Amino acid sequence: MIFHRRIHISTILVLLATSCAASAAFAQNKLNPDSEVEGFSMQRLKAIGEQVRADVKAERIPGGVLMVMRNGRLVYADAIGTQNPRLDSASKTAMGQDAIFRIYSMTKPIVAVAVMMMVEEGRILITDPVTKYFPEFKDLKVGVEKADASGNKILELVPLQRPITIHDLLRHTAGFTYGFQGKSLVKDEYNKLRIDSGNHTSLEFIEKLAKVPLQFQPGTNWDYSVATDVLGVLLERLSGQTLEECLLARIFRPLGMNDTGFWVPADKQNRIAEPFEIDPDFKIKTMLSNPRKPPKMFSGGGGLVSTAPDYVRFMQMLINGGQLDGATGQVRILSRKTVEYMLADHLGNIRQSLPREAVESFGPRPGYGFGLGFAVRLPFAEGGVTGQFGTAGSGDWNGLSGPNFWIDPTEKLAVVWMMQAPGARAYYRQMIPNRVYGAIVK
């Protein structure tokens, strides 16, 4: 993929019709720390950076980039720590606001947006059966674990009670799963075929997936899964393009997300943020994807790299109801009603299959449902009781290597936190929102 000319923070502010001079000054921490900007206490926002700097000094994380938008204005931007901690002290580079991060599952909301663009265009219906586009899945069965005469667990294959739909793929209720989290005989089959590996073409991925049974009956359980990878292949089949080409044409180029893609070309590789060699929390070697060459498959579930400024533009588009005012005029990606639909809870009483500790990292936490592409905060009266600050109707998601984002339409708030520290992601997924909301004074 060929990336376009780098966008600086000042350009972003122009494209978002903000006050360039004031925001740029704040990004350099030159504003009065006792001042208020867009209802935020600057002193409280700056304290978040101070806490992260203490974590960097304690070698809890290598570093990160935090950006906070409110009312379409960038009110806080901070790059902390180093982006290449594996180098010796003399060779290390300070983290830059334009550092490029592997965002893993923060790819999923972007793919969901592209799918909903197809829905708006009448190319697909959310209620369409998946077999309409993937005849490979016509013989799928559900794997039910039972014991044989010797007491050994075996898989009994039973027919689907109803077809998998596009809706199921968008909300992770299709019955697909991931092999790397939890244990089951179905997951064993995923691991045998290395379905999660990404070491296959799009066609090979679908062919492998068609050979293993579903974990659950469609529509009965929320199970985090390769469903968004299937959506990525769907986009390829509908557009006649690779997923890389499709997202570039429909989202990245229109929104000016010039540093977002499935790999990083040579002239930008000095900006790639890296993790510690040994994760301080997991105490094991950190194994992340290699973004320095094109992948064999463009993974719709977790293949993108991006920057905080790029992802801010994507989030602001959603906050604005599907459009972004750019330097060349208004760019509309989705309808306001489509964004509202995506940010609604689409689970209701559907069960979540993951245990509590896994949900904290991989799924919608207590107090959250799931929309189309990301978790959504429920009202308190509807079960939205949780230990994390937030607003009903907010949407968020995170990535395997630690990045996290959320959008709060009520507060006109968009926040992205980028880091490459897998073991610390559950902590920062709560700490950052609590401190950002704790900085709102108006």
Coordinates of C-alpha atoms in Angstrom, one line a residue:
M1 CA 0.0 0.0 0.0
I2 CA 1.2 3.5 -0.8
F3 CA 0.7 5.9 2.0
H4 CA 0.0 9.6 1.2
R5 CA 1.7 12.7 2.4
R6 CA 2.0 13.0 6.2
I7 CA -0.6 15.1 8.0
H8 CA 0.5 17.2 10.9
I9 CA -1.6 18.2 13.8
S10 CA -2.1 21.7 12.5
T11 CA -3.5 20.3 9.2
I12 CA -5.9 18.1 11.2
L13 CA -7.2 21.1 13.1
V14 CA -7.8 23.0 9.8
L15 CA -9.6 20.1 8.4
L16 CA -11.8 19.9 11.5
A17 CA -12.4 23.7 11.4
T18 CA -10.8 24.3 14.7
S19 CA -8.6 27.0 16.1
C20 CA -5.2 25.9 14.9
A21 CA -3.1 28.3 17.0
A22 CA -4.8 27.7 20.3
S23 CA -4.8 23.9 19.9
A24 CA -1.3 23.7 18.7
A25 CA -0.1 25.7 21.6
F26 CA -1.9 23.4 24.0
A27 CA -0.4 20.3 22.3
Q28 CA 3.0 21.7 23.3
N29 CA 1.7 22.2 26.9
K30 CA 2.1 26.0 26.6
L31 CA -1.4 26.9 27.9
N32 CA -2.0 28.0 31.5
P33 CA -2.5 24.7 33.4
D34 CA -5.3 26.3 35.5
S35 CA -7.3 27.2 32.4
E36 CA -10.3 25.5 31.0
V37 CA -10.8 24.5 27.4
E38 CA -14.1 23.1 26.0
G39 CA -15.2 22.3 29.6
F40 CA -12.0 20.6 30.6
S41 CA -9.7 21.4 33.4
M42 CA -6.3 21.6 31.7
Q43 CA -4.6 20.9 35.0
R44 CA -6.5 17.6 35.3
L45 CA -5.9 16.6 31.7
K46 CA -2.2 17.3 32.1
A47 CA -2.1 15.2 35.2
I48 CA -3.0 12.1 33.0
G49 CA 0.2 12.7 31.1
E50 CA 2.2 13.0 34.3
Q51 CA 0.8 9.7 35.5
V52 CA 1.7 8.0 32.2
R53 CA 5.2 9.5 32.4
A54 CA 5.6 7.9 35.9
D55 CA 4.5 4.6 34.4
V56 CA 7.1 5.0 31.6
K57 CA 9.8 5.8 34.1
A58 CA 8.8 2.7 36.1
E59 CA 9.1 0.7 32.8
R60 CA 5.5 -0.4 33.0
I61 CA 5.0 0.7 29.3
P62 CA 7.3 2.0 26.7
G63 CA 5.1 5.0 26.0
G64 CA 2.0 6.2 24.3
V65 CA 0.0 8.9 22.6
L66 CA -3.2 10.4 24.0
M67 CA -5.5 12.7 22.1
V68 CA -8.7 14.3 23.4
M69 CA -11.3 16.0 21.2
R70 CA -14.4 17.8 22.4
N71 CA -16.8 19.9 20.3
G72 CA -14.7 19.2 17.3
R73 CA -11.6 20.8 18.9
L74 CA -8.3 19.1 19.8
V75 CA -8.0 20.1 23.5
Y76 CA -5.2 17.7 24.5
A77 CA -2.4 15.9 22.7
D78 CA 0.5 14.3 24.4
A79 CA 3.3 11.9 23.2
I80 CA 5.0 10.2 26.1
G81 CA 8.0 7.8 26.4
T82 CA 9.9 6.1 23.6
Q83 CA 8.7 4.4 20.4
N84 CA 11.6 1.9 20.1
P85 CA 12.4 0.6 23.6
R86 CA 14.4 -2.3 22.3
L87 CA 17.2 -0.1 21.1
D88 CA 20.1 1.1 23.3
S89 CA 19.7 4.4 25.1
A90 CA 21.7 6.4 22.5
S91 CA 19.5 5.1 19.6
K92 CA 16.1 5.4 21.2
T93 CA 13.6 7.9 19.7
A94 CA 11.1 9.9 21.7
M95 CA 7.5 9.0 21.0
G96 CA 6.0 11.3 18.4
Q97 CA 2.4 12.2 18.0
D98 CA 2.6 10.8 14.5
A99 CA 4.0 7.4 15.7
I100 CA 2.5 4.4 13.9
F101 CA 0.9 1.7 16.0
R102 CA -0.5 -1.7 15.3
I103 CA -4.2 -1.2 16.2
Y104 CA -5.4 -4.8 15.9
S105 CA -9.1 -5.0 16.7
M106 CA -9.6 -1.2 16.4
T107 CA -9.7 -2.3 12.7
K108 CA -13.1 -3.8 13.3
P109 CA -15.1 -0.5 13.7
I110 CA -13.5 0.8 10.4
V111 CA -14.6 -2.4 8.5
A112 CA -18.1 -2.1 10.1
V113 CA -18.4 1.4 8.8
A114 CA -17.4 0.3 5.3
V115 CA -20.0 -2.5 5.5
M116 CA -22.7 0.0 6.6
M117 CA -21.8 2.2 3.6
M118 CA -22.7 -0.8 1.4
V119 CA -26.0 -1.2 3.3
E120 CA -26.8 2.5 2.7
E121 CA -26.1 1.9 -1.0
G122 CA -28.5 -1.0 -1.2
R123 CA -25.7 -3.4 -2.0
I124 CA -26.5 -5.7 0.9
L125 CA -29.2 -6.1 3.5
I126 CA -28.3 -6.6 7.2
T127 CA -30.8 -9.5 7.2
D128 CA -29.2 -11.2 4.3
P129 CA -28.0 -14.8 4.9
V130 CA -24.2 -15.0 4.8
T131 CA -24.5 -17.9 2.3
K132 CA -25.8 -15.5 -0.3
Y133 CA -22.2 -14.2 -0.6
F134 CA -20.4 -17.2 0.8
P135 CA -21.7 -20.4 -0.7
E136 CA -18.7 -22.1 1.0
F137 CA -20.7 -21.9 4.2
K138 CA -23.8 -23.8 3.0
D139 CA -22.9 -27.0 4.9
L140 CA -21.9 -25.4 8.2
K141 CA -22.9 -27.3 11.4
V142 CA -22.7 -26.4 15.1
G143 CA -20.3 -28.4 17.2
V144 CA -21.9 -29.7 20.5
E145 CA -19.6 -31.3 23.0
K146 CA -20.8 -34.6 24.4
A147 CA -19.2 -37.6 26.1
D148 CA -18.7 -40.9 24.4
A149 CA -19.1 -44.3 26.1
S150 CA -15.6 -44.0 27.6
G151 CA -16.3 -40.5 28.9
N152 CA -14.1 -38.7 26.4
K153 CA -15.4 -35.5 24.9
I154 CA -16.5 -35.6 21.3
L155 CA -18.1 -33.2 19.0
E156 CA -21.6 -33.9 17.7
L157 CA -22.4 -31.9 14.6
V158 CA -26.0 -30.5 14.5
P159 CA -27.8 -28.5 11.9
L160 CA -28.1 -24.7 12.2
Q161 CA -31.5 -23.6 13.7
R162 CA -31.4 -20.5 11.5
P163 CA -29.0 -19.0 8.9
I164 CA -26.1 -16.7 9.8
T165 CA -26.9 -13.2 8.8
I166 CA -24.8 -10.1 8.0
H167 CA -26.2 -8.7 11.3
D168 CA -24.7 -11.6 13.2
L169 CA -21.3 -10.9 11.7
L170 CA -21.5 -7.3 12.7
R171 CA -22.4 -8.0 16.3
H172 CA -20.4 -11.3 16.8
T173 CA -23.4 -13.6 17.2
A174 CA -22.7 -15.7 14.1
G175 CA -21.3 -18.7 16.1
F176 CA -17.8 -18.1 14.8
T177 CA -15.0 -17.8 17.5
Y178 CA -11.3 -17.3 18.0
G179 CA -9.0 -20.2 18.7
F180 CA -6.6 -18.3 20.9
Q181 CA -9.0 -17.4 23.8
G182 CA -10.6 -20.1 26.0
K183 CA -10.8 -23.8 25.4
S184 CA -13.3 -26.0 23.5
L185 CA -13.2 -28.8 21.0
V186 CA -14.3 -26.3 18.3
K187 CA -11.4 -24.0 19.2
D188 CA -9.1 -27.0 18.9
E189 CA -10.3 -27.3 15.3
Y190 CA -9.6 -23.6 14.7
N191 CA -6.0 -24.1 16.1
K192 CA -5.4 -27.2 14.0
L193 CA -6.1 -25.2 10.8
R194 CA -4.4 -22.0 12.3
I195 CA -7.5 -20.0 11.3
D196 CA -6.4 -17.1 13.5
S197 CA -2.9 -16.9 12.1
G198 CA -3.6 -14.7 9.0
N199 CA -1.1 -16.9 7.2
H200 CA -3.5 -17.5 4.2
T201 CA -5.2 -15.6 1.4
S202 CA -8.7 -14.4 1.8
L203 CA -10.0 -17.4 -0.2
E204 CA -8.0 -19.9 1.8
F205 CA -9.3 -18.3 5.0
I206 CA -12.9 -18.8 4.0
E207 CA -12.2 -22.4 2.8
K208 CA -10.6 -23.2 6.2
L209 CA -13.4 -21.6 8.1
A210 CA -16.0 -23.6 6.2
K211 CA -14.4 -26.8 7.4
V212 CA -14.9 -26.2 11.2
P213 CA -18.2 -26.2 13.1
L214 CA -19.7 -23.2 14.7
Q215 CA -19.2 -22.7 18.5
F216 CA -22.8 -21.8 19.0
Q217 CA -26.1 -21.6 17.2
P218 CA -26.4 -18.2 15.3
G219 CA -28.0 -15.5 17.4
T220 CA -27.8 -17.3 20.7
N221 CA -24.4 -16.1 22.1
W222 CA -22.0 -13.2 21.8
D223 CA -18.6 -14.7 21.1
Y224 CA -15.7 -12.5 20.0
S225 CA -14.6 -14.0 16.7
V226 CA -13.2 -13.9 13.2
A227 CA -16.6 -12.6 12.0
T228 CA -15.1 -9.2 11.1
D229 CA -12.5 -11.0 8.9
V230 CA -15.4 -12.5 7.1
L231 CA -16.9 -9.0 6.7
G232 CA -13.5 -7.9 5.2
V233 CA -13.7 -10.7 2.6
L234 CA -17.4 -9.7 2.0
L235 CA -16.2 -6.2 1.1
E236 CA -13.7 -7.6 -1.3
R237 CA -16.4 -9.6 -3.0
L238 CA -18.8 -6.7 -3.2
S239 CA -16.3 -4.1 -4.4
G240 CA -14.1 -6.2 -6.6
Q241 CA -11.1 -4.7 -4.8
T242 CA -8.8 -5.9 -2.1
L243 CA -9.8 -4.8 1.4
E244 CA -6.8 -2.5 1.3
E245 CA -8.0 -0.8 -1.9
C246 CA -11.6 -0.7 -0.7
L247 CA -10.9 1.0 2.7
L248 CA -8.5 3.4 1.0
A249 CA -11.1 4.5 -1.5
R250 CA -14.0 4.6 0.8
I251 CA -12.6 5.8 4.2
F252 CA -8.9 6.6 4.4
R253 CA -8.5 8.9 1.4
P254 CA -11.8 10.8 1.9
L255 CA -11.0 11.3 5.6
G256 CA -7.4 12.2 5.1
M257 CA -6.2 9.1 7.2
N258 CA -2.9 9.2 5.3
D259 CA -0.9 7.0 7.8
T260 CA -3.5 4.2 8.1
G261 CA -3.1 1.0 6.2
F262 CA -2.2 -2.7 6.4
W263 CA 1.5 -2.2 6.3
V264 CA 4.1 0.6 6.6
P265 CA 6.3 1.5 3.7
A266 CA 10.1 1.9 4.1
D267 CA 10.1 5.7 4.3
K268 CA 7.8 5.6 7.4
Q269 CA 9.1 2.7 9.3
N270 CA 11.2 4.9 11.6
R271 CA 7.9 6.0 13.1
I272 CA 6.7 2.5 14.1
A273 CA 6.0 2.2 17.8
E274 CA 7.4 -1.0 19.3
P275 CA 6.7 -2.9 22.6
F276 CA 9.1 -4.1 25.2
E277 CA 10.8 -7.4 24.3
I278 CA 9.4 -8.9 27.4
D279 CA 6.0 -7.8 28.5
P280 CA 6.2 -6.5 32.1
D281 CA 2.7 -7.8 33.0
F282 CA 2.6 -11.1 31.1
K283 CA 6.3 -11.9 31.8
I284 CA 6.7 -13.4 28.3
K285 CA 8.2 -12.4 25.0
T286 CA 6.0 -9.9 23.2
M287 CA 5.0 -11.2 19.8
L288 CA 3.3 -8.6 17.6
S289 CA 2.7 -8.6 13.9
N290 CA 5.3 -7.4 11.4
P291 CA 4.0 -4.2 9.8
R292 CA 7.0 -3.7 7.5
K293 CA 5.8 -5.8 4.6
P294 CA 2.4 -6.5 3.0
P295 CA 0.5 -9.3 4.7
K296 CA -0.7 -12.4 2.9
M297 CA -4.3 -11.5 4.0
F298 CA -5.7 -8.1 4.7
S299 CA -7.4 -8.8 8.0
G300 CA -10.7 -7.0 8.6
G301 CA -10.6 -8.1 12.2
G302 CA -7.2 -6.8 13.2
G303 CA -4.8 -6.0 10.4
L304 CA -4.5 -2.2 10.4
V305 CA -1.8 0.2 11.5
S306 CA -2.6 3.8 12.3
T307 CA -1.7 7.0 14.2
A308 CA -3.6 8.9 16.9
P309 CA -4.2 11.8 14.5
D310 CA -5.6 9.5 11.9
Y311 CA -7.9 7.7 14.3
V312 CA -9.1 11.0 15.7
R313 CA -10.4 11.9 12.3
F314 CA -12.3 8.6 12.0
M315 CA -13.8 9.1 15.5
Q316 CA -14.7 12.7 14.8
M317 CA -16.6 11.6 11.7
L318 CA -18.7 9.4 13.9
I319 CA -19.3 12.1 16.5
N320 CA -20.4 14.4 13.7
G321 CA -23.0 11.9 12.6
G322 CA -21.1 10.5 9.7
Q323 CA -19.4 13.5 8.2
L324 CA -16.2 15.5 8.5
D325 CA -15.6 19.1 7.3
G326 CA -12.3 19.0 5.5
A327 CA -10.2 21.6 3.7
T328 CA -11.9 20.7 0.4
G329 CA -15.4 20.8 1.8
Q330 CA -17.7 18.4 3.6
V331 CA -17.0 14.7 3.4
R332 CA -19.9 12.4 4.3
I333 CA -19.2 8.8 5.0
L334 CA -22.5 7.7 6.6
S335 CA -25.9 9.0 7.4
R336 CA -26.5 10.3 10.9
K337 CA -29.2 7.7 11.4
T338 CA -26.8 4.9 10.4
V339 CA -24.3 6.1 13.0
E340 CA -27.1 6.1 15.6
Y341 CA -28.1 2.6 14.6
M342 CA -24.5 1.4 14.9
L343 CA -24.2 2.9 18.4
A344 CA -27.4 1.2 19.6
D345 CA -27.1 -2.1 21.6
H346 CA -27.8 -5.0 19.3
L347 CA -27.5 -7.8 21.9
G348 CA -30.4 -7.3 24.2
N349 CA -30.7 -10.6 26.2
I350 CA -28.2 -12.5 24.1
R351 CA -25.7 -14.3 26.3
Q352 CA -22.0 -13.6 26.4
S353 CA -19.9 -16.7 26.2
L354 CA -16.6 -15.4 27.6
P355 CA -15.7 -15.7 31.3
R356 CA -15.6 -12.5 33.3
E357 CA -11.8 -12.1 33.1
A358 CA -11.8 -12.6 29.3
V359 CA -14.6 -10.1 28.9
E360 CA -12.6 -7.5 30.6
S361 CA -10.0 -7.7 27.8
F362 CA -11.9 -9.0 24.8
G363 CA -15.6 -8.2 25.2
P364 CA -18.1 -5.7 26.3
R365 CA -17.6 -5.3 30.1
P366 CA -20.4 -5.3 32.6
G367 CA -22.6 -2.3 31.9
Y368 CA -22.0 -2.6 28.1
G369 CA -23.8 -4.2 25.2
F370 CA -22.5 -4.4 21.7
G371 CA -23.5 -2.4 18.6
L372 CA -22.2 -2.8 15.1
G373 CA -18.4 -2.8 15.4
F374 CA -17.9 -1.7 19.0
A375 CA -19.1 -2.0 22.5
V376 CA -21.8 0.4 23.6
R377 CA -22.5 1.8 27.1
L378 CA -26.0 0.9 28.4
P379 CA -28.2 3.2 30.5
F380 CA -28.1 2.5 34.2
A381 CA -31.8 1.5 34.1
E382 CA -31.0 -1.1 31.5
G383 CA -28.1 -2.7 33.2
G384 CA -25.4 -0.1 32.6
V385 CA -23.9 -0.4 36.0
T386 CA -20.1 -0.7 35.8
G387 CA -17.0 0.4 37.6
Q388 CA -15.8 2.7 34.7
F389 CA -16.8 6.3 34.1
G390 CA -18.8 7.0 31.0
T391 CA -22.0 8.0 29.4
A392 CA -24.9 5.9 28.1
G393 CA -24.7 5.6 24.3
S394 CA -20.9 5.8 24.1
G395 CA -19.0 3.4 21.9
D396 CA -15.6 2.0 22.4
W397 CA -13.1 -0.7 21.5
N398 CA -9.5 -1.7 21.9
G399 CA -6.7 -3.6 20.3
L400 CA -4.7 -6.6 21.3
S401 CA -1.5 -4.6 21.7
G402 CA -3.0 -2.0 23.9
P403 CA -4.6 0.9 21.9
N404 CA -8.1 2.0 23.0
F405 CA -10.7 4.6 21.8
W406 CA -14.1 5.8 22.7
I407 CA -16.7 8.2 21.3
D408 CA -19.3 9.9 23.5
P409 CA -21.9 11.6 21.3
T410 CA -23.6 13.2 24.4
E411 CA -20.5 15.0 25.5
K412 CA -19.2 15.5 21.9
L413 CA -16.1 13.7 23.1
A414 CA -13.6 11.6 21.1
V415 CA -10.6 10.1 22.8
V416 CA -7.8 7.8 21.5
W417 CA -5.0 6.2 23.5
M418 CA -2.3 4.5 21.5
M419 CA 0.3 2.2 23.0
Q420 CA 2.0 -1.2 22.3
A421 CA 1.9 -2.9 25.7
P422 CA -0.5 -5.9 25.6
G423 CA -0.3 -6.8 29.3
A424 CA -1.3 -3.4 30.5
R425 CA -4.3 -2.8 28.2
A426 CA -7.1 -3.8 30.6
Y427 CA -5.7 -1.2 33.2
Y428 CA -5.4 1.7 30.7
R429 CA -8.7 0.8 29.2
Q430 CA -10.2 1.9 32.5
M431 CA -7.7 4.4 33.9
I432 CA -7.7 6.7 30.9
P433 CA -11.5 7.1 30.6
N434 CA -11.8 7.6 34.4
R435 CA -9.2 10.4 34.3
V436 CA -10.5 12.1 31.1
Y437 CA -14.1 12.2 32.5
G438 CA -12.7 13.3 35.8
A439 CA -11.2 16.3 34.0
I440 CA -14.6 17.5 32.7
V441 CA -15.7 20.5 34.8
K442 CA -18.4 21.9 32.6

